[in-house]
Amino acid sequence: MPKLKIEGGNLLTGNIEISGSKNSAVALLPAAILCSSKSKILSVPKIRDIEYLLKILEVLNCKYEIKNQELEIDTTSLKNFPIPEDLSEQMRASYYFMGTLLARFHYAEISFPGGCVIGARPIDLHIKGFEALGAKVTLIKNKYIIEAEELTGAHIHLDFASVGATINIMLAASRAKGETIIENAAQEPEIVNVAEFLISAGCEITGAGTNKIRIMGRENLDNGEINVCPDRIEAATYIIMGALIGKNLCIKNLNLNHIESVLKKLSECGVSYETKENEVIISKCTKILPTSIVTETYPGFPTDIQPPFATLLTQANGISSILETIYESRFKYAESLKSMGAITITEQNLLTIKGHTKLTAQNLYVPDLRGGAALVLASLIAEGTSYLDNISLILRGYEDIVEKLTNVGAKIQIIE
Ligand code: EPZ
């Protein structure tokens, strides 16, 4: 199994370009099949999840061409085949084909989705949304059969502002008869990006990015075109890396508005940085203040950034805490930080960190995507050389991470 070999202690300087958002792109590719003949998606990130989604498009007899991260998809010969389990279980986002196959064919057959093991991650809210639109959902073993005579707009209230359920219901409603309203909708920027794509294909949507979204379904959608928005989680990860071990590290091609809560928390920790239109310049902070974090839905502090931020807090002078309110078990990485010398206590969904502590290189196991990012940052500041196992989880969500970090002076490589 390939491993990441990381030698710690090298200051990182230079430019890092942020890629298209994983969590937007993985919804946009399934959304493309809502277009009757063709669609275009620009700034598609080169990550494993995209490779798997392209394989699913092939199973559905779609034609596509991708060059320089520009993806053109032709759905004129689209066929509704069951999504193979070995593909749908590779990532959580495969479940967006539920909404789009239901919208296009009024029938979808797909196994339970995969994704990082950070909690139970049920999809009850997605199913309630599909049923509200007129679909019947049956689960046979671990395969969902979702079918509808026809789809009619409905007034749906989400018990929780779920990102996936909000997007999946919007996808299903885009070709339903009449108006759908989603109350208590998630407000993440990725939802706005998907709505922009649907609008470009002829759908009428208002309120994306707020907690109330209106969708007026259209019988025929086509010629969708979108630029995948910058990956705010990748950007925040590398900005935190700059606060740990940067020297005028410049993170470019980001959207500052999308990471306001993270930048505010960094300032609270005494970390200074310079911002220009769509970039952040940051250097190692030598006096990091402790803080308390509560993860929330957007625009609150993002759950995906609590793991990398925890690594920063091992270097803060004092006691910090992270209360994880979105997932039930998203602190698996803390044990690995402890093995490197961090002082952490995990009590259910509260992580306490006592800094600052010197970190020493270790052999580490990547528990999930963002936990892996936390361990990469820890290895970059640790004394010695760390070896990280199970790195496919990191390659799923950070485009060209080895190249991007090597280009700014990190001693990082993939070894077999
Ligand atoms: C998306 O997951 C992201 N993944 C996650 O990023 C991110 O952490 C999450 O949103 C929250 O921001 C993608 O976009 C592919 P949710 P999603 O539905 O849609 C519960 C990463 O590292 N819930 O908002 O699955 C669920 O169990 C990944 O890039 C239900 O109970 O998130 C979880 O506890 C990790 N029933 C909470 O809501 C449902 O029907 C948040 O889930 C749906 C969700």
Short mmCIF file of C-alpha atoms and ligand atoms in Angstrom, two decimals:
data_model
loop_
_atom_site.label_atom_id
_atom_site.label_comp_id
_atom_site.label_asym_id
_atom_site.label_seq_id
_atom_site.Cartn_x
_atom_site.Cartn_y
_atom_site.Cartn_z
CA MET A 1 0.00 0.00 0.00
CA PRO A 2 1.46 3.45 -0.87
CA LYS A 3 2.44 5.68 2.05
CA LEU A 4 3.16 9.37 2.46
CA LYS A 5 6.71 10.07 3.69
CA ILE A 6 6.93 13.53 5.30
CA GLU A 7 10.06 15.11 6.78
CA GLY A 8 9.08 17.81 9.25
CA GLY A 9 10.54 21.22 10.05
CA ASN A 10 10.89 22.86 6.62
CA LEU A 11 9.42 26.36 6.33
CA LEU A 12 6.98 26.55 3.41
CA THR A 13 7.15 29.50 1.05
CA GLY A 14 5.71 30.30 -2.39
CA ASN A 15 2.27 29.96 -4.00
CA ILE A 16 -0.46 27.34 -3.69
CA GLU A 17 -3.36 27.52 -6.18
CA ILE A 18 -6.68 26.32 -4.75
CA SER A 19 -8.61 23.84 -6.93
CA GLY A 20 -12.31 23.48 -7.65
CA SER A 21 -14.38 22.41 -4.66
CA LYS A 22 -14.63 18.64 -4.16
CA ASN A 23 -17.99 18.98 -2.40
CA SER A 24 -19.40 21.02 -5.25
CA ALA A 25 -17.90 19.02 -8.15
CA VAL A 26 -19.18 15.71 -6.73
CA ALA A 27 -22.74 17.07 -6.91
CA LEU A 28 -22.31 18.77 -10.31
CA LEU A 29 -21.28 15.60 -12.17
CA PRO A 30 -24.46 13.71 -11.16
CA ALA A 31 -26.43 16.93 -11.89
CA ALA A 32 -25.17 16.85 -15.48
CA ILE A 33 -27.54 13.97 -16.31
CA LEU A 34 -30.49 16.31 -15.73
CA CYS A 35 -29.51 17.98 -19.04
CA SER A 36 -31.16 16.30 -22.00
CA SER A 37 -28.18 16.53 -24.30
CA LYS A 38 -25.11 18.37 -23.02
CA SER A 39 -23.43 20.30 -20.22
CA LYS A 40 -20.06 21.82 -19.35
CA ILE A 41 -18.33 21.88 -15.97
CA LEU A 42 -15.14 23.96 -15.61
CA SER A 43 -12.39 23.81 -12.93
CA VAL A 44 -13.11 20.17 -12.12
CA PRO A 45 -10.59 19.04 -9.44
CA LYS A 46 -8.30 16.07 -10.28
CA ILE A 47 -9.31 13.87 -7.34
CA ARG A 48 -10.28 10.19 -6.90
CA ASP A 49 -13.96 10.97 -6.21
CA ILE A 50 -14.24 12.58 -9.66
CA GLU A 51 -12.64 9.51 -11.27
CA TYR A 52 -15.30 7.29 -9.66
CA LEU A 53 -18.14 9.60 -10.71
CA LEU A 54 -16.88 9.58 -14.31
CA LYS A 55 -16.97 5.76 -14.16
CA ILE A 56 -20.62 5.96 -13.04
CA LEU A 57 -21.39 8.30 -15.97
CA GLU A 58 -19.84 5.66 -18.27
CA VAL A 59 -22.10 2.99 -16.74
CA LEU A 60 -25.03 5.26 -17.61
CA ASN A 61 -23.79 5.40 -21.21
CA CYS A 62 -22.83 9.08 -21.05
CA LYS A 63 -20.07 10.34 -23.29
CA TYR A 64 -17.63 12.88 -21.89
CA GLU A 65 -14.40 14.66 -22.67
CA ILE A 66 -12.15 16.24 -20.05
CA LYS A 67 -9.13 18.42 -20.79
CA ASN A 68 -7.47 21.08 -18.61
CA GLN A 69 -10.10 20.41 -15.96
CA GLU A 70 -12.88 21.34 -18.42
CA LEU A 71 -15.47 18.58 -18.59
CA GLU A 72 -18.00 18.35 -21.45
CA ILE A 73 -20.71 15.75 -20.94
CA ASP A 74 -23.06 14.39 -23.63
CA THR A 75 -26.17 12.69 -22.25
CA THR A 76 -28.03 12.09 -25.51
CA SER A 77 -27.51 8.31 -25.20
CA LEU A 78 -28.03 8.21 -21.43
CA LYS A 79 -29.47 4.89 -20.18
CA ASN A 80 -30.82 4.24 -16.70
CA PHE A 81 -28.78 1.32 -15.40
CA PRO A 82 -28.41 0.38 -11.71
CA ILE A 83 -25.36 2.07 -10.18
CA PRO A 84 -22.86 -0.73 -9.36
CA GLU A 85 -22.19 -1.17 -5.65
CA ASP A 86 -18.40 -1.17 -6.09
CA LEU A 87 -18.69 2.39 -7.41
CA SER A 88 -21.49 3.81 -5.24
CA GLU A 89 -19.74 2.61 -2.06
CA GLN A 90 -16.56 4.57 -2.92
CA MET A 91 -17.96 7.90 -1.79
CA ARG A 92 -20.90 9.56 -0.15
CA ALA A 93 -21.70 11.77 -3.14
CA SER A 94 -22.84 8.83 -5.28
CA TYR A 95 -26.21 9.41 -3.64
CA TYR A 96 -26.75 12.49 -5.80
CA PHE A 97 -27.58 10.04 -8.62
CA MET A 98 -30.69 9.19 -6.59
CA GLY A 99 -32.05 12.71 -7.10
CA THR A 100 -30.97 13.04 -10.73
CA LEU A 101 -32.03 9.57 -11.97
CA LEU A 102 -35.35 10.04 -10.16
CA ALA A 103 -35.82 13.45 -11.82
CA ARG A 104 -34.83 12.24 -15.29
CA PHE A 105 -36.32 8.71 -15.36
CA HIS A 106 -38.63 8.60 -12.33
CA TYR A 107 -36.62 5.52 -11.32
CA ALA A 108 -33.27 5.00 -9.55
CA GLU A 109 -31.50 1.89 -8.28
CA ILE A 110 -28.41 2.50 -6.15
CA SER A 111 -26.69 0.97 -3.14
CA PHE A 112 -26.13 2.78 0.12
CA PRO A 113 -23.39 5.40 -0.41
CA GLY A 114 -19.88 5.18 1.10
CA GLY A 115 -17.87 8.07 2.53
CA CYS A 116 -15.64 8.85 5.51
CA VAL A 117 -16.45 6.90 8.69
CA ILE A 118 -17.17 9.90 10.90
CA GLY A 119 -20.63 9.00 12.09
CA ALA A 120 -23.78 7.06 11.17
CA ARG A 121 -24.52 9.40 8.23
CA PRO A 122 -28.08 8.20 7.50
CA ILE A 123 -29.96 9.54 4.46
CA ASP A 124 -33.45 9.69 6.01
CA LEU A 125 -33.84 13.39 5.14
CA HIS A 126 -33.05 12.72 1.47
CA ILE A 127 -35.66 9.95 1.38
CA LYS A 128 -38.30 12.08 3.12
CA GLY A 129 -37.69 14.73 0.46
CA PHE A 130 -38.08 12.28 -2.42
CA GLU A 131 -41.28 10.89 -0.85
CA ALA A 132 -42.67 14.41 -0.45
CA LEU A 133 -42.19 14.87 -4.21
CA GLY A 134 -44.23 11.71 -4.86
CA ALA A 135 -41.60 8.98 -4.96
CA LYS A 136 -41.76 5.53 -3.33
CA VAL A 137 -38.49 4.44 -1.73
CA THR A 138 -37.78 0.80 -0.88
CA LEU A 139 -34.57 -0.62 0.60
CA ILE A 140 -33.81 -4.19 -0.43
CA LYS A 141 -30.72 -5.37 1.48
CA ASN A 142 -28.46 -2.33 0.96
CA LYS A 143 -29.95 -1.26 -2.38
CA TYR A 144 -32.42 1.63 -2.72
CA ILE A 145 -35.16 1.45 -5.34
CA ILE A 146 -36.69 4.90 -5.83
CA GLU A 147 -39.62 5.24 -8.22
CA ALA A 148 -42.43 7.69 -9.01
CA GLU A 149 -45.38 7.87 -11.42
CA GLU A 150 -44.66 11.57 -11.57
CA LEU A 151 -42.86 14.15 -9.43
CA THR A 152 -44.85 17.12 -8.09
CA GLY A 153 -43.43 20.13 -6.28
CA ALA A 154 -43.85 20.10 -2.48
CA HIS A 155 -43.23 22.26 0.61
CA ILE A 156 -40.45 20.41 2.46
CA HIS A 157 -39.06 21.24 5.91
CA LEU A 158 -35.69 19.66 6.77
CA ASP A 159 -35.35 18.55 10.41
CA PHE A 160 -31.63 19.34 10.06
CA ALA A 161 -29.93 21.69 7.58
CA SER A 162 -28.31 18.79 5.75
CA VAL A 163 -26.02 19.72 2.83
CA GLY A 164 -26.61 16.47 0.98
CA ALA A 165 -30.36 16.40 1.51
CA THR A 166 -30.70 20.04 0.41
CA ILE A 167 -28.79 19.39 -2.81
CA ASN A 168 -30.45 16.02 -3.52
CA ILE A 169 -33.97 17.44 -3.08
CA MET A 170 -33.08 20.44 -5.28
CA LEU A 171 -31.85 18.01 -7.97
CA ALA A 172 -35.01 15.89 -7.80
CA ALA A 173 -37.27 18.97 -7.76
CA SER A 174 -35.56 20.56 -10.78
CA ARG A 175 -37.68 18.51 -13.20
CA ALA A 176 -40.77 18.07 -10.99
CA LYS A 177 -44.12 19.63 -11.91
CA GLY A 178 -44.64 22.93 -10.08
CA GLU A 179 -42.86 24.64 -7.21
CA THR A 180 -40.83 23.06 -4.42
CA ILE A 181 -39.89 24.98 -1.29
CA ILE A 182 -37.11 23.69 0.98
CA GLU A 183 -37.28 25.17 4.50
CA ASN A 184 -34.33 24.98 6.91
CA ALA A 185 -32.14 24.38 3.86
CA ALA A 186 -28.36 24.19 4.24
CA GLN A 187 -26.61 27.39 3.10
CA GLU A 188 -23.16 26.12 2.10
CA PRO A 189 -21.53 27.76 -0.99
CA GLU A 190 -21.58 24.38 -2.77
CA ILE A 191 -25.39 24.54 -2.75
CA VAL A 192 -25.27 27.93 -4.47
CA ASN A 193 -22.86 26.48 -7.07
CA VAL A 194 -25.23 23.59 -7.88
CA ALA A 195 -28.21 25.98 -8.04
CA GLU A 196 -26.28 28.20 -10.48
CA PHE A 197 -25.71 25.15 -12.70
CA LEU A 198 -29.42 24.23 -12.65
CA ILE A 199 -30.40 27.84 -13.41
CA SER A 200 -27.97 27.87 -16.37
CA ALA A 201 -29.80 24.75 -17.66
CA GLY A 202 -33.17 26.52 -17.51
CA CYS A 203 -34.44 25.81 -14.01
CA GLU A 204 -35.92 28.65 -11.92
CA ILE A 205 -34.35 28.70 -8.43
CA THR A 206 -34.31 31.47 -5.82
CA GLY A 207 -32.95 31.54 -2.28
CA ALA A 208 -29.95 29.20 -2.71
CA GLY A 209 -27.48 30.15 0.03
CA THR A 210 -30.32 31.04 2.42
CA ASN A 211 -32.37 28.70 4.61
CA LYS A 212 -35.35 28.82 2.20
CA ILE A 213 -34.95 27.69 -1.41
CA ARG A 214 -37.67 27.81 -4.08
CA ILE A 215 -37.36 25.58 -7.15
CA MET A 216 -39.75 25.79 -10.10
CA GLY A 217 -39.28 22.48 -11.92
CA ARG A 218 -38.82 22.37 -15.68
CA GLU A 219 -39.80 19.49 -17.99
CA ASN A 220 -36.66 19.97 -20.03
CA LEU A 221 -33.26 21.20 -18.84
CA ASP A 222 -30.25 21.46 -21.14
CA ASN A 223 -26.92 23.11 -21.86
CA GLY A 224 -25.96 23.62 -18.23
CA GLU A 225 -22.61 25.35 -17.71
CA ILE A 226 -20.79 26.11 -14.46
CA ASN A 227 -17.39 26.96 -13.01
CA VAL A 228 -16.79 24.84 -9.91
CA CYS A 229 -16.29 27.27 -6.99
CA PRO A 230 -12.91 27.26 -5.20
CA ASP A 231 -12.53 24.58 -2.52
CA ARG A 232 -12.97 26.47 0.76
CA ILE A 233 -11.88 23.46 2.83
CA GLU A 234 -8.67 22.98 0.84
CA ALA A 235 -8.01 26.73 1.15
CA ALA A 236 -8.59 26.78 4.92
CA THR A 237 -6.41 23.67 5.36
CA TYR A 238 -3.44 25.34 3.62
CA ILE A 239 -3.95 28.66 5.41
CA ILE A 240 -3.74 26.80 8.74
CA MET A 241 -0.60 25.08 7.40
CA GLY A 242 0.84 28.56 6.73
CA ALA A 243 0.12 29.60 10.33
CA LEU A 244 2.02 26.51 11.49
CA ILE A 245 5.06 26.58 9.20
CA GLY A 246 4.68 29.16 6.43
CA LYS A 247 7.00 31.96 5.38
CA ASN A 248 4.95 34.42 3.27
CA LEU A 249 3.02 31.40 1.98
CA CYS A 250 0.52 32.66 -0.60
CA ILE A 251 -2.76 30.72 -0.99
CA LYS A 252 -4.33 31.84 -4.27
CA ASN A 253 -7.65 31.47 -6.13
CA LEU A 254 -9.86 31.28 -3.06
CA ASN A 255 -13.12 32.99 -2.08
CA LEU A 256 -12.51 34.92 1.15
CA ASN A 257 -16.24 35.17 1.90
CA HIS A 258 -16.47 31.36 2.08
CA ILE A 259 -13.89 31.06 4.87
CA GLU A 260 -14.85 34.04 7.05
CA SER A 261 -15.52 31.93 10.15
CA VAL A 262 -12.11 30.25 9.89
CA LEU A 263 -10.23 33.53 9.32
CA LYS A 264 -12.05 35.05 12.31
CA LYS A 265 -11.03 32.11 14.51
CA LEU A 266 -7.41 32.38 13.32
CA SER A 267 -7.39 36.09 14.29
CA GLU A 268 -8.80 35.15 17.71
CA CYS A 269 -5.80 32.81 18.05
CA GLY A 270 -3.43 35.70 17.39
CA VAL A 271 -2.59 34.53 13.87
CA SER A 272 -2.02 37.40 11.46
CA TYR A 273 -2.31 37.21 7.70
CA GLU A 274 -2.63 39.51 4.73
CA THR A 275 -5.55 39.28 2.30
CA LYS A 276 -5.78 40.46 -1.30
CA GLU A 277 -8.73 40.02 -3.63
CA ASN A 278 -8.74 36.22 -3.76
CA GLU A 279 -5.61 35.28 -1.85
CA VAL A 280 -4.19 35.01 1.66
CA ILE A 281 -0.52 35.52 2.53
CA ILE A 282 0.47 33.95 5.85
CA SER A 283 3.57 33.14 7.90
CA LYS A 284 4.26 30.95 10.92
CA CYS A 285 2.70 32.37 14.08
CA THR A 286 5.05 32.07 17.05
CA LYS A 287 2.52 32.97 19.76
CA ILE A 288 -0.71 31.07 19.11
CA LEU A 289 -3.49 31.75 21.64
CA PRO A 290 -5.82 28.93 22.76
CA THR A 291 -9.51 29.10 21.79
CA SER A 292 -12.80 27.18 21.90
CA ILE A 293 -14.49 26.07 18.70
CA VAL A 294 -18.05 24.87 18.12
CA THR A 295 -18.65 23.39 14.67
CA GLU A 296 -21.87 24.50 12.97
CA THR A 297 -23.60 24.49 9.61
CA TYR A 298 -22.59 27.30 7.23
CA PRO A 299 -21.81 30.14 7.82
CA GLY A 300 -20.62 28.78 11.19
CA PHE A 301 -17.24 27.14 11.78
CA PRO A 302 -17.04 24.20 9.35
CA THR A 303 -16.81 20.68 10.75
CA ASP A 304 -14.40 19.79 7.91
CA ILE A 305 -11.84 22.24 9.28
CA GLN A 306 -11.89 21.13 12.94
CA PRO A 307 -9.28 18.39 12.37
CA PRO A 308 -6.62 20.64 10.75
CA PHE A 309 -7.42 23.37 13.28
CA ALA A 310 -6.87 20.87 16.12
CA THR A 311 -3.28 20.42 14.87
CA LEU A 312 -2.80 24.19 15.09
CA LEU A 313 -4.17 24.17 18.66
CA THR A 314 -1.52 21.64 19.76
CA GLN A 315 0.86 24.62 19.24
CA ALA A 316 -1.29 27.15 21.15
CA ASN A 317 -0.12 28.28 24.61
CA GLY A 318 -2.93 27.00 26.82
CA ILE A 319 -6.05 24.85 26.84
CA SER A 320 -8.37 24.81 23.78
CA SER A 321 -11.54 22.87 23.06
CA ILE A 322 -13.48 21.73 20.00
CA LEU A 323 -17.16 20.82 20.31
CA GLU A 324 -18.19 18.78 17.23
CA THR A 325 -21.95 19.22 16.75
CA ILE A 326 -22.34 17.80 13.21
CA TYR A 327 -20.89 14.28 13.41
CA GLU A 328 -20.82 11.72 16.21
CA SER A 329 -17.24 10.48 15.83
CA ARG A 330 -14.91 12.85 14.09
CA PHE A 331 -11.95 12.84 16.54
CA LYS A 332 -10.24 9.58 15.45
CA TYR A 333 -7.18 11.61 14.38
CA ALA A 334 -6.67 12.87 17.99
CA GLU A 335 -5.13 9.54 19.09
CA SER A 336 -2.50 9.90 16.36
CA LEU A 337 -1.73 13.48 17.41
CA LYS A 338 -1.30 12.15 20.96
CA SER A 339 1.18 9.53 19.71
CA MET A 340 3.23 12.41 18.29
CA GLY A 341 3.32 14.21 21.65
CA ALA A 342 0.11 16.27 21.70
CA ILE A 343 -1.91 16.39 24.93
CA THR A 344 -5.54 15.70 24.02
CA ILE A 345 -8.60 14.41 25.86
CA THR A 346 -11.65 13.18 23.92
CA GLU A 347 -14.99 12.96 25.70
CA GLN A 348 -17.75 12.04 23.22
CA ASN A 349 -18.04 15.08 20.96
CA LEU A 350 -15.69 17.34 22.95
CA LEU A 351 -11.95 17.42 22.25
CA THR A 352 -9.69 19.26 24.70
CA ILE A 353 -6.14 20.13 23.67
CA LYS A 354 -3.39 21.39 25.96
CA GLY A 355 -0.61 23.22 24.14
CA HIS A 356 1.90 23.89 23.26
CA THR A 357 3.67 20.59 22.83
CA LYS A 358 6.55 19.56 20.60
CA LEU A 359 5.46 16.97 18.05
CA THR A 360 7.68 14.05 17.07
CA ALA A 361 7.42 12.11 13.81
CA GLN A 362 5.53 8.79 13.91
CA ASN A 363 4.11 6.04 11.71
CA LEU A 364 0.48 7.14 11.36
CA TYR A 365 -2.77 5.72 10.00
CA VAL A 366 -5.17 8.07 8.16
CA PRO A 367 -8.66 7.55 9.67
CA ASP A 368 -10.62 9.77 7.23
CA LEU A 369 -10.07 12.59 4.74
CA ARG A 370 -9.88 15.60 7.04
CA GLY A 371 -8.28 13.63 9.87
CA GLY A 372 -5.63 12.78 7.29
CA ALA A 373 -5.14 16.48 6.58
CA ALA A 374 -4.62 17.08 10.32
CA LEU A 375 -1.90 14.39 10.35
CA VAL A 376 -0.18 15.83 7.26
CA LEU A 377 0.03 19.24 8.97
CA ALA A 378 1.28 17.62 12.19
CA SER A 379 3.96 15.71 10.24
CA LEU A 380 5.09 18.93 8.52
CA ILE A 381 5.90 20.52 11.90
CA ALA A 382 7.07 17.37 13.74
CA GLU A 383 10.72 16.59 14.36
CA GLY A 384 11.83 13.72 12.15
CA THR A 385 10.21 11.81 9.31
CA SER A 386 6.64 10.51 9.52
CA TYR A 387 5.07 7.77 7.40
CA LEU A 388 1.29 7.94 6.78
CA ASP A 389 -0.67 4.85 5.77
CA ASN A 390 -4.15 4.61 4.13
CA ILE A 391 -3.45 7.79 2.13
CA SER A 392 -6.06 7.12 -0.57
CA LEU A 393 -8.47 8.90 1.76
CA ILE A 394 -6.37 12.06 1.47
CA LEU A 395 -5.94 11.80 -2.30
CA ARG A 396 -9.76 11.65 -2.53
CA GLY A 397 -10.12 15.26 -1.47
CA TYR A 398 -6.89 17.23 -1.96
CA GLU A 399 -5.90 17.66 -5.60
CA ASP A 400 -2.16 17.15 -6.26
CA ILE A 401 -1.35 17.55 -2.55
CA VAL A 402 2.19 16.16 -2.94
CA GLU A 403 2.99 18.45 -5.89
CA LYS A 404 1.41 21.52 -4.28
CA LEU A 405 3.31 21.04 -1.00
CA THR A 406 6.59 20.08 -2.70
CA ASN A 407 6.39 23.28 -4.76
CA VAL A 408 6.44 25.36 -1.56
CA GLY A 409 9.35 23.45 0.00
CA ALA A 410 7.78 20.53 1.86
CA LYS A 411 9.75 17.29 1.96
CA ILE A 412 6.82 15.02 1.08
CA GLN A 413 6.60 12.06 -1.26
CA ILE A 414 4.51 8.98 -1.96
CA ILE A 415 6.47 5.76 -1.42
CA GLU A 416 5.25 2.28 -2.32
C1 EPZ B 1 -21.34 17.15 3.20
O1 EPZ B 1 -21.66 15.86 3.71
C2 EPZ B 1 -19.86 17.09 2.89
N1 EPZ B 1 -19.63 16.04 1.92
C3 EPZ B 1 -19.08 16.79 4.16
O2 EPZ B 1 -17.70 16.86 3.84
C4 EPZ B 1 -19.38 17.87 5.21
O3 EPZ B 1 -18.73 17.52 6.41
C5 EPZ B 1 -20.89 17.93 5.44
O4 EPZ B 1 -21.57 18.18 4.18
C6 EPZ B 1 -21.27 19.03 6.41
O5 EPZ B 1 -20.79 20.26 5.95
C7 EPZ B 1 -19.95 16.26 0.63
O6 EPZ B 1 -20.45 17.32 0.29
C8 EPZ B 1 -19.65 15.15 -0.33
P1 EPZ B 1 -24.92 16.55 5.89
P2 EPZ B 1 -23.20 15.43 3.92
O7 EPZ B 1 -25.99 15.87 5.14
O8 EPZ B 1 -24.02 15.99 2.82
C9 EPZ B 1 -26.81 14.01 9.41
C10 EPZ B 1 -15.50 16.12 3.62
O9 EPZ B 1 -14.62 15.89 4.46
N2 EPZ B 1 -27.82 13.62 8.40
O10 EPZ B 1 -24.97 18.03 6.09
O11 EPZ B 1 -23.23 14.00 4.18
C11 EPZ B 1 -25.48 13.36 9.12
O12 EPZ B 1 -25.42 12.07 9.68
C12 EPZ B 1 -16.92 15.66 3.90
O13 EPZ B 1 -15.34 16.75 2.55
C13 EPZ B 1 -28.91 12.86 8.81
O14 EPZ B 1 -29.06 12.54 9.98
O15 EPZ B 1 -23.51 16.21 5.27
C14 EPZ B 1 -24.48 14.27 9.76
O16 EPZ B 1 -24.37 13.94 11.13
C15 EPZ B 1 -17.05 14.92 5.22
N3 EPZ B 1 -29.82 12.49 7.88
C16 EPZ B 1 -25.13 15.65 9.60
O17 EPZ B 1 -26.52 15.41 9.32
C17 EPZ B 1 -29.69 12.82 6.56
O18 EPZ B 1 -30.56 12.45 5.76
C18 EPZ B 1 -24.52 16.45 8.46
O19 EPZ B 1 -24.78 15.79 7.29
C19 EPZ B 1 -28.57 13.58 6.18
C20 EPZ B 1 -27.64 13.96 7.10
#
